[in-house]
């Protein structure tokens, strides 16, 4: 089986130590987490982990069932890229003089639909949201001018299909 | 001793009482039906021990000689009694000494709750004396763990701990309690846990799947059952036997499934796995339908997966969804508790018998008897075999003993030849293969079933990993019987060195002490047997003893356990010699 990109979505209770438990499942199988994001979800008091891995579907299925087995996890899913709407965000910190001296930079900002978050005397900050390759492209274009700092978030994703978490919580409670 | 205030009443009435965290722990344990627990005191858990002193009429605390001994005892207790075992330890080294037992309980699905003391909350993260991150350390080897830092959390978290440990696929839970939470007071009310909203312990098989399974079973020509510990953990022994008898399907055990069915049942055909029986292994690759009941296709059972039961349709009876298609892709999964699934399936299957298919098992058994079993059980040579010792234990105990084994050759021989009438009688470290398991586990096993005979069968190597627990046996006067099968080698490793490393016996030769004297040092009756002529009588004397008894049997030094599936080979390529 071929390696592919998968987005794993985990709905869980918000509990100290759960991140450790989940990352341990990857560690035990010697699989790298390509990106990780933890946030609240659409359901009150329920957290959502969004984890990206590059591995086989078989391993992804294993990992998902091991994650789901954890007491505090309500449900875990995995999806291929074409089954989700996903994005990442990036911040670029760049010296302010470039904004005025280099015309090129203004074009890059315009073309890439990046936002200027702040401008100070020394630096300005650009925010870019999009697919990984779009952010990479922008990084490539800006790099020759000098990037003072760069950071990119983990992937966040929503699925095209429904996730029945609330119904599941009901079911467990009345089981 | 001062009288215990309002003991037990608190567990019956919902009225709260004002108690310290440490006392609340006592009430929780009593409410959960705990009567014995195993542990070792130290600084961070002293408030709890102080309460154990006051509650000694209700809670029997057994002081083991090492925390590893405590958790293995709790495991032995849990597996024989079918209840949650409890172990206790202090922070730091006390807690880390539990780790092997946690890993063992995790992989063998044993319900235990471990309570560890922790430094006070305000010192967490300061590298205080005996502070260790036991939550971090134990995470991969526990079903659940939690750190309590406030006294008010104690009742609900302990209730949850017991619920999680015993429900669904059982497993170990560790609760770490900071010292301030043991000292501080709370308004105590105990409400047993009935469910956790994010956790679905017992899925239920659909009628539709059951009907499909019944169709597959009814039309199979060469159906075959492999049953594992899921049958025992699910209390489904009767259902298994009824199912086997109605369908006429031959059934084999995994090492942890052993004793779920009467050894002498004509359809109970033997053991699968690396040192299992010849027929059960070879015929796995000849059946047309494989029913895997409460087992998890461990690599020691399957050998090479590429050549495992490829010709067969497979139905997996399993409570843990994560086990489905983990190692072996199956045609149908019956998710659920074995008792529920089997009892609903029985009415749907046709009464049947498979005499020709069964005869193939009998034929293979005869081959194995001639090549291996006869030599093991009725040896013509001078040296004693492990097999004949097990046969004598069977005879003297009339198949009624609980046999607790350690890890190595003696374990494989015991699991091949020990005979059982009753379930929960074979206690061994299957998944982790923990040397040092047997002696402390036997203590717990005996306390879990005082009316039963408990015989620990141990190698000279593993015995010395937890030999200090003789002190626990002596102090508690627990009448366990201990048989050390002494070959002066780390036998199983030596066997591999002989077969696969040209007899280079690297670090497997043991220069052993006088084991009889050591036992006698603990005032335990002890005897050594070196001649066949003394064996039967010595084993009978041991079984007849009302007190603990130690028997060393000097066995042949370089015997090998056969049959054997070399690692990575197919079950069809099992070797008889
Ligand atoms: C704690 C631990 N360390 C090492 C091993 C590897 N090991 C498996 S069997 C064995 C030899 C056991 O020797 P002994 O206890 O004398 O039993 P025998 O095989 O001779 O019956 C060893 C070292 C193990 N299973 N557990």
XYZ file of C-alpha atoms in Angstrom, chain B residues 77-518:
442
model
C -5.953 -12.101 42.355
C -7.902 -10.388 39.582
C -7.536 -13.268 37.161
C -8.599 -15.972 39.592
C -11.306 -14.038 41.444
C -12.657 -12.281 38.355
C -12.564 -9.009 40.288
C -10.486 -5.850 40.103
C -7.068 -6.262 41.768
C -5.666 -3.338 43.729
C -2.038 -2.333 44.247
C -0.604 0.635 46.079
C 2.791 2.305 46.059
C 4.528 5.488 47.026
C 5.773 8.091 44.558
C 9.048 7.931 42.612
C 10.684 4.492 42.823
C 7.557 2.911 44.302
C 5.544 4.027 41.305
C 8.170 3.133 38.695
C 8.432 -0.364 40.180
C 4.820 -0.905 39.118
C 5.498 -0.296 35.450
C 6.288 -3.888 34.390
C 3.071 -5.079 35.995
C 1.066 -2.323 34.308
C 2.461 -3.314 30.911
C 1.694 -6.946 31.680
C -1.873 -6.174 32.756
C -2.385 -3.939 29.729
C -1.379 -6.543 27.180
C -3.183 -9.385 28.998
C -6.343 -7.302 29.650
C -6.252 -7.681 33.440
C -8.397 -5.351 35.539
C -6.235 -3.654 38.165
C -6.384 -0.300 39.874
C -3.079 1.099 41.113
C -2.990 3.956 43.565
C 0.256 5.859 43.855
C 1.167 8.676 46.214
C 2.570 11.853 44.726
C 4.371 14.895 46.140
C 2.075 17.720 47.299
C 0.482 19.782 44.575
C 2.580 22.887 45.276
C 5.764 20.879 44.686
C 4.691 19.314 41.356
C 7.288 20.002 38.706
C 9.933 21.109 41.209
C 11.917 17.841 41.134
C 10.947 17.345 44.744
C 12.193 14.322 46.662
C 10.736 11.177 45.039
C 8.812 13.139 42.456
C 8.463 11.322 39.170
C 6.036 11.856 36.321
C 4.233 8.548 36.731
C 1.309 9.795 34.658
C 3.653 10.398 31.732
C 5.486 7.136 32.299
C 2.393 4.994 32.681
C 0.329 6.484 29.853
C 1.264 3.930 27.179
C 0.770 1.004 29.570
C -2.563 1.901 31.145
C -6.106 1.791 29.886
C -6.615 5.057 31.751
C -4.725 7.148 34.280
C -5.377 10.330 36.200
C -3.692 12.587 38.718
C -5.832 13.736 41.639
C -4.670 17.015 43.159
C -7.769 17.934 45.209
C -9.441 15.797 47.880
C -12.923 16.457 46.435
C -11.999 14.588 43.264
C -11.359 11.289 45.064
C -14.806 9.608 45.141
C -15.746 10.229 41.528
C -12.330 9.491 40.095
C -11.925 6.241 42.037
C -15.423 5.173 41.005
C -14.486 5.868 37.409
C -11.175 4.021 37.818
C -12.900 0.812 38.920
C -15.530 1.116 36.218
C -12.968 1.564 33.465
C -10.666 -1.185 34.776
C -13.418 -3.810 34.749
C -15.691 -2.833 31.882
C -15.381 -3.682 28.201
C -11.937 -5.060 27.508
C -10.497 -4.850 31.032
C -7.158 -3.257 31.783
C -4.991 -1.428 34.289
C -5.818 2.028 35.615
C -3.393 4.152 37.608
C -4.531 6.943 39.918
C -1.809 9.235 41.229
C -2.847 11.199 44.321
C -0.890 14.187 45.585
C -0.178 14.180 49.306
C -2.217 17.330 49.994
C -5.287 15.618 48.522
C -4.764 12.759 50.996
C -4.584 15.145 53.980
C -7.314 17.618 52.995
C -10.940 17.092 53.955
C -13.967 16.679 51.747
C -17.682 15.982 52.044
C -17.737 12.353 51.071
C -20.558 10.637 49.182
C -19.927 7.618 47.012
C -21.782 7.076 43.785
C -20.610 4.094 41.757
C -19.798 4.930 38.153
C -22.284 3.556 35.637
C -20.895 5.054 32.466
C -18.497 7.536 30.935
C -19.989 9.524 28.081
C -16.984 9.285 25.753
C -16.533 5.554 26.291
C -18.538 2.691 24.843
C -17.199 -0.420 26.607
C -19.499 -3.077 25.234
C -20.671 -2.824 21.654
C -23.461 -5.204 20.705
C -23.545 -7.471 17.665
C -26.447 -6.881 15.325
C -28.992 -9.603 14.607
C -28.028 -9.324 10.998
C -24.371 -10.178 11.655
C -25.430 -13.086 13.838
C -27.599 -14.469 11.069
C -24.740 -14.138 8.607
C -22.431 -15.923 11.017
C -24.929 -18.732 11.518
C -25.222 -19.223 7.772
C -21.461 -19.419 7.405
C -21.222 -21.867 10.310
C -24.081 -24.052 9.098
C -22.621 -24.422 5.634
C -18.979 -24.974 6.634
C -17.404 -28.377 6.022
C -14.280 -27.931 8.131
C -15.053 -25.283 10.727
C -12.555 -24.669 13.505
C -12.656 -22.607 16.702
C -9.744 -20.877 18.402
C -10.755 -19.440 21.756
C -8.877 -16.974 23.900
C -9.134 -15.159 27.179
C -12.132 -13.154 25.977
C -14.220 -16.205 26.822
C -12.971 -16.171 30.425
C -13.145 -12.394 30.851
C -16.669 -12.451 29.440
C -17.771 -15.362 31.679
C -18.791 -17.179 28.518
C -17.360 -20.612 29.334
C -20.724 -22.377 29.458
C -21.866 -20.724 26.253
C -18.635 -21.783 24.532
C -19.085 -25.419 25.533
C -22.745 -25.402 24.522
C -21.848 -23.831 21.189
C -19.060 -26.346 20.566
C -21.293 -29.272 21.463
C -24.199 -28.126 19.345
C -22.115 -27.377 16.256
C -19.635 -30.217 16.746
C -16.759 -27.886 15.897
C -13.267 -28.780 17.160
C -11.897 -26.043 19.422
C -8.332 -25.105 20.362
C -7.070 -22.704 23.020
C -4.613 -19.866 23.006
C -2.321 -19.750 26.020
C -4.655 -17.304 27.756
C -7.813 -19.133 26.715
C -6.643 -22.307 28.442
C -9.051 -23.601 31.126
C -12.108 -21.947 29.550
C -13.136 -25.457 28.480
C -12.662 -28.781 30.280
C -9.315 -30.231 29.150
C -10.892 -33.648 28.710
C -13.737 -32.498 26.499
C -13.520 -34.582 23.322
C -13.831 -31.498 21.092
C -11.141 -29.575 22.974
C -8.298 -30.407 20.627
C -5.254 -28.612 22.002
C -3.230 -25.432 21.947
C -2.343 -23.167 19.040
C 0.830 -21.139 18.786
C 4.587 -21.400 18.714
C 4.740 -24.395 21.069
C 1.160 -25.464 20.676
C -0.072 -28.796 19.404
C 0.648 -30.147 15.963
C -2.909 -30.604 14.678
C -4.327 -27.307 15.914
C -1.519 -25.403 14.183
C -1.329 -27.318 10.912
C -5.093 -27.586 10.511
C -5.478 -23.817 10.886
C -4.318 -23.816 7.296
C -6.822 -26.473 6.260
C -10.088 -25.375 7.831
C -12.679 -23.661 5.665
C -14.086 -21.486 8.451
C -12.116 -20.121 11.383
C -14.047 -18.854 14.386
C -11.741 -16.705 16.499
C -13.487 -16.201 19.820
C -12.041 -13.656 22.257
C -8.522 -13.876 20.903
C -6.372 -11.284 19.160
C -4.195 -13.078 16.591
C -0.964 -12.520 18.482
C 2.130 -13.174 16.350
C 3.035 -16.134 18.571
C -0.290 -17.648 17.548
C -0.259 -16.835 13.855
C 3.373 -17.207 12.836
C 3.818 -15.690 9.387
C 0.671 -13.723 8.553
C 1.237 -14.087 4.799
C 0.498 -17.781 5.111
C -2.006 -17.762 7.950
C -5.433 -19.313 7.286
C -5.560 -17.812 3.803
C -7.917 -20.552 2.578
C -10.467 -19.939 5.326
C -13.291 -17.530 5.877
C -12.761 -15.915 9.281
C -15.292 -14.725 11.850
C -13.865 -12.688 14.715
C -15.799 -12.550 18.004
C -14.249 -9.543 19.746
C -15.167 -6.860 22.266
C -12.456 -4.387 21.258
C -13.124 -2.752 17.867
C -9.416 -1.868 17.564
C -8.596 -5.582 17.310
C -10.727 -6.100 14.208
C -8.534 -6.379 11.092
C -5.486 -5.377 13.158
C -3.347 -8.392 12.331
C -5.638 -10.596 10.269
C -8.280 -9.316 7.857
C -11.546 -11.032 8.689
C -14.693 -11.760 6.704
C -17.106 -11.001 9.510
C -16.654 -9.276 12.863
C -19.040 -10.018 15.711
C -18.362 -7.052 17.943
C -19.417 -7.576 21.504
C -19.134 -9.428 24.729
C -18.534 -13.159 24.104
C -21.339 -14.241 26.430
C -23.918 -12.072 24.730
C -22.766 -12.941 21.215
C -22.522 -16.692 21.806
C -25.800 -16.993 23.659
C -27.624 -15.208 20.846
C -25.833 -17.224 18.186
C -26.502 -20.669 19.698
C -30.222 -20.784 18.771
C -29.359 -19.790 15.179
C -26.879 -22.580 14.450
C -27.814 -26.072 13.364
C -26.996 -29.143 15.410
C -24.146 -30.760 13.577
C -21.091 -32.972 13.827
C -17.914 -33.229 11.782
C -16.491 -36.686 12.498
C -14.149 -36.848 9.501
C -12.747 -33.411 10.140
C -12.356 -34.161 13.849
C -10.575 -37.384 12.920
C -7.873 -35.308 11.237
C -7.110 -33.711 14.603
C -6.985 -37.151 16.220
C -4.626 -38.414 13.557
C -2.288 -35.459 14.000
C -2.446 -35.972 17.741
C -1.251 -39.529 17.328
C 1.697 -38.341 15.254
C 2.550 -35.776 17.887
C 2.119 -38.340 20.637
C 4.591 -40.681 19.039
C 7.142 -37.971 18.261
C 6.894 -35.733 21.318
C 4.263 -36.354 23.945
C 5.150 -39.895 24.919
C 8.772 -38.895 25.480
C 7.712 -35.904 27.538
C 5.235 -37.702 29.755
C 6.638 -41.249 29.943
C 10.355 -40.729 29.405
C 12.617 -43.726 29.054
C 15.785 -41.732 29.705
C 17.318 -41.072 33.099
C 16.839 -37.313 33.347
C 13.504 -35.955 34.579
C 11.355 -34.084 32.090
C 9.244 -31.028 32.820
C 6.277 -32.835 31.272
C 6.269 -35.669 33.774
C 6.292 -33.192 36.649
C 3.219 -31.461 35.224
C 1.571 -34.872 34.774
C 2.179 -35.633 38.452
C 0.692 -32.287 39.465
C -2.384 -33.101 37.339
C -2.705 -36.421 39.067
C -2.178 -35.255 42.624
C -4.490 -32.260 42.232
C -7.121 -34.189 40.243
C -7.182 -31.459 37.558
C -8.539 -29.029 40.118
C -5.536 -26.805 40.826
C -4.919 -23.279 39.649
C -1.575 -23.416 37.890
C 0.422 -20.211 37.796
C 3.379 -20.239 35.457
C 6.309 -17.962 34.822
C 7.958 -17.552 31.429
C 10.091 -19.994 29.507
C 10.166 -23.678 28.708
C 8.321 -24.719 31.871
C 5.506 -22.340 30.908
C 5.076 -23.865 27.474
C 5.235 -27.390 28.883
C 2.693 -26.537 31.581
C 0.305 -24.957 29.081
C 0.614 -28.037 26.862
C 0.118 -30.674 29.535
C -1.720 -29.153 32.516
C -5.299 -30.405 32.779
C -8.168 -28.294 34.017
C -11.768 -28.879 34.942
C -12.497 -25.335 36.047
C -12.108 -21.962 34.354
C -9.720 -19.220 35.555
C -7.203 -21.929 36.418
C -4.312 -21.081 34.118
C -2.584 -17.898 35.194
C 0.416 -16.886 33.148
C 2.059 -13.859 31.619
C 1.077 -14.402 28.003
C 1.435 -11.176 26.071
C 4.365 -9.593 27.842
C 6.192 -12.771 28.855
C 7.273 -11.303 32.174
C 9.796 -13.453 34.013
C 9.207 -13.056 37.745
C 5.425 -12.992 37.315
C 4.549 -16.377 38.789
C 5.574 -16.249 42.436
C 3.775 -13.005 43.326
C 0.850 -13.822 41.004
C 0.415 -17.129 42.852
C 0.061 -15.269 46.154
C -2.748 -13.165 44.698
C -4.295 -16.195 43.001
C -4.482 -18.065 46.293
C -6.037 -15.080 48.052
C -8.533 -14.811 45.214
C -9.667 -18.414 45.713
C -8.639 -19.634 49.163
C -10.590 -22.863 48.707
C -8.563 -23.842 45.647
C -5.150 -25.433 45.368
C -2.661 -23.015 43.798
C 0.554 -24.349 42.315
C 3.210 -22.012 40.914
C 5.443 -23.619 38.311
C 8.590 -21.575 37.742
C 12.002 -21.835 36.087
C 15.184 -21.327 38.063
C 15.782 -18.054 36.201
C 12.411 -16.376 36.628
C 12.157 -17.577 40.223
C 15.136 -15.435 41.128
C 13.567 -12.331 39.613
C 10.963 -12.098 42.389
C 12.240 -14.661 44.913
C 11.924 -12.034 47.664
C 8.167 -12.694 47.684
C 8.881 -15.813 49.732
C 8.930 -13.242 52.527
C 5.329 -12.285 51.729
C 4.296 -15.953 51.707
C 5.966 -16.503 55.052
C 4.533 -13.395 56.699
C 0.977 -13.915 55.430
C 1.108 -17.719 55.809
C -0.405 -18.097 52.369
C -0.446 -21.810 51.508
C 0.801 -21.655 47.932
C 2.733 -24.529 46.438
C 5.876 -23.638 44.546
C 7.543 -25.929 42.045
C 10.847 -24.828 40.569
C 11.818 -26.820 37.500
C 15.546 -26.370 37.722
C 17.597 -26.985 34.585
C 20.421 -24.648 35.655
C 19.841 -22.726 32.444
C 17.736 -19.902 31.116
C 16.160 -22.783 29.310
C 14.066 -21.151 26.625
C 16.859 -18.841 25.529
C 19.277 -21.759 25.613
C 16.927 -23.721 23.349
C 17.021 -20.900 20.782
C 20.789 -20.730 21.084
C 20.962 -24.454 20.437
C 18.630 -24.342 17.440
C 19.476 -21.007 15.837
C 22.851 -19.841 17.206
C 24.991 -22.993 16.916
C 24.876 -23.722 20.624
C 26.693 -20.571 21.632
C 25.335 -20.441 25.171
C 25.894 -16.750 25.782
C 24.868 -15.891 29.332
C 22.294 -18.597 29.781
C 24.159 -20.862 32.197
C 22.961 -20.310 35.749
C 25.028 -21.067 38.822
C 22.230 -21.443 41.289
C 22.066 -21.232 45.068
C 20.638 -23.915 47.333
C 16.955 -23.189 46.727
C 15.825 -25.531 49.488
C 17.893 -23.680 52.063
C 16.552 -20.355 50.854
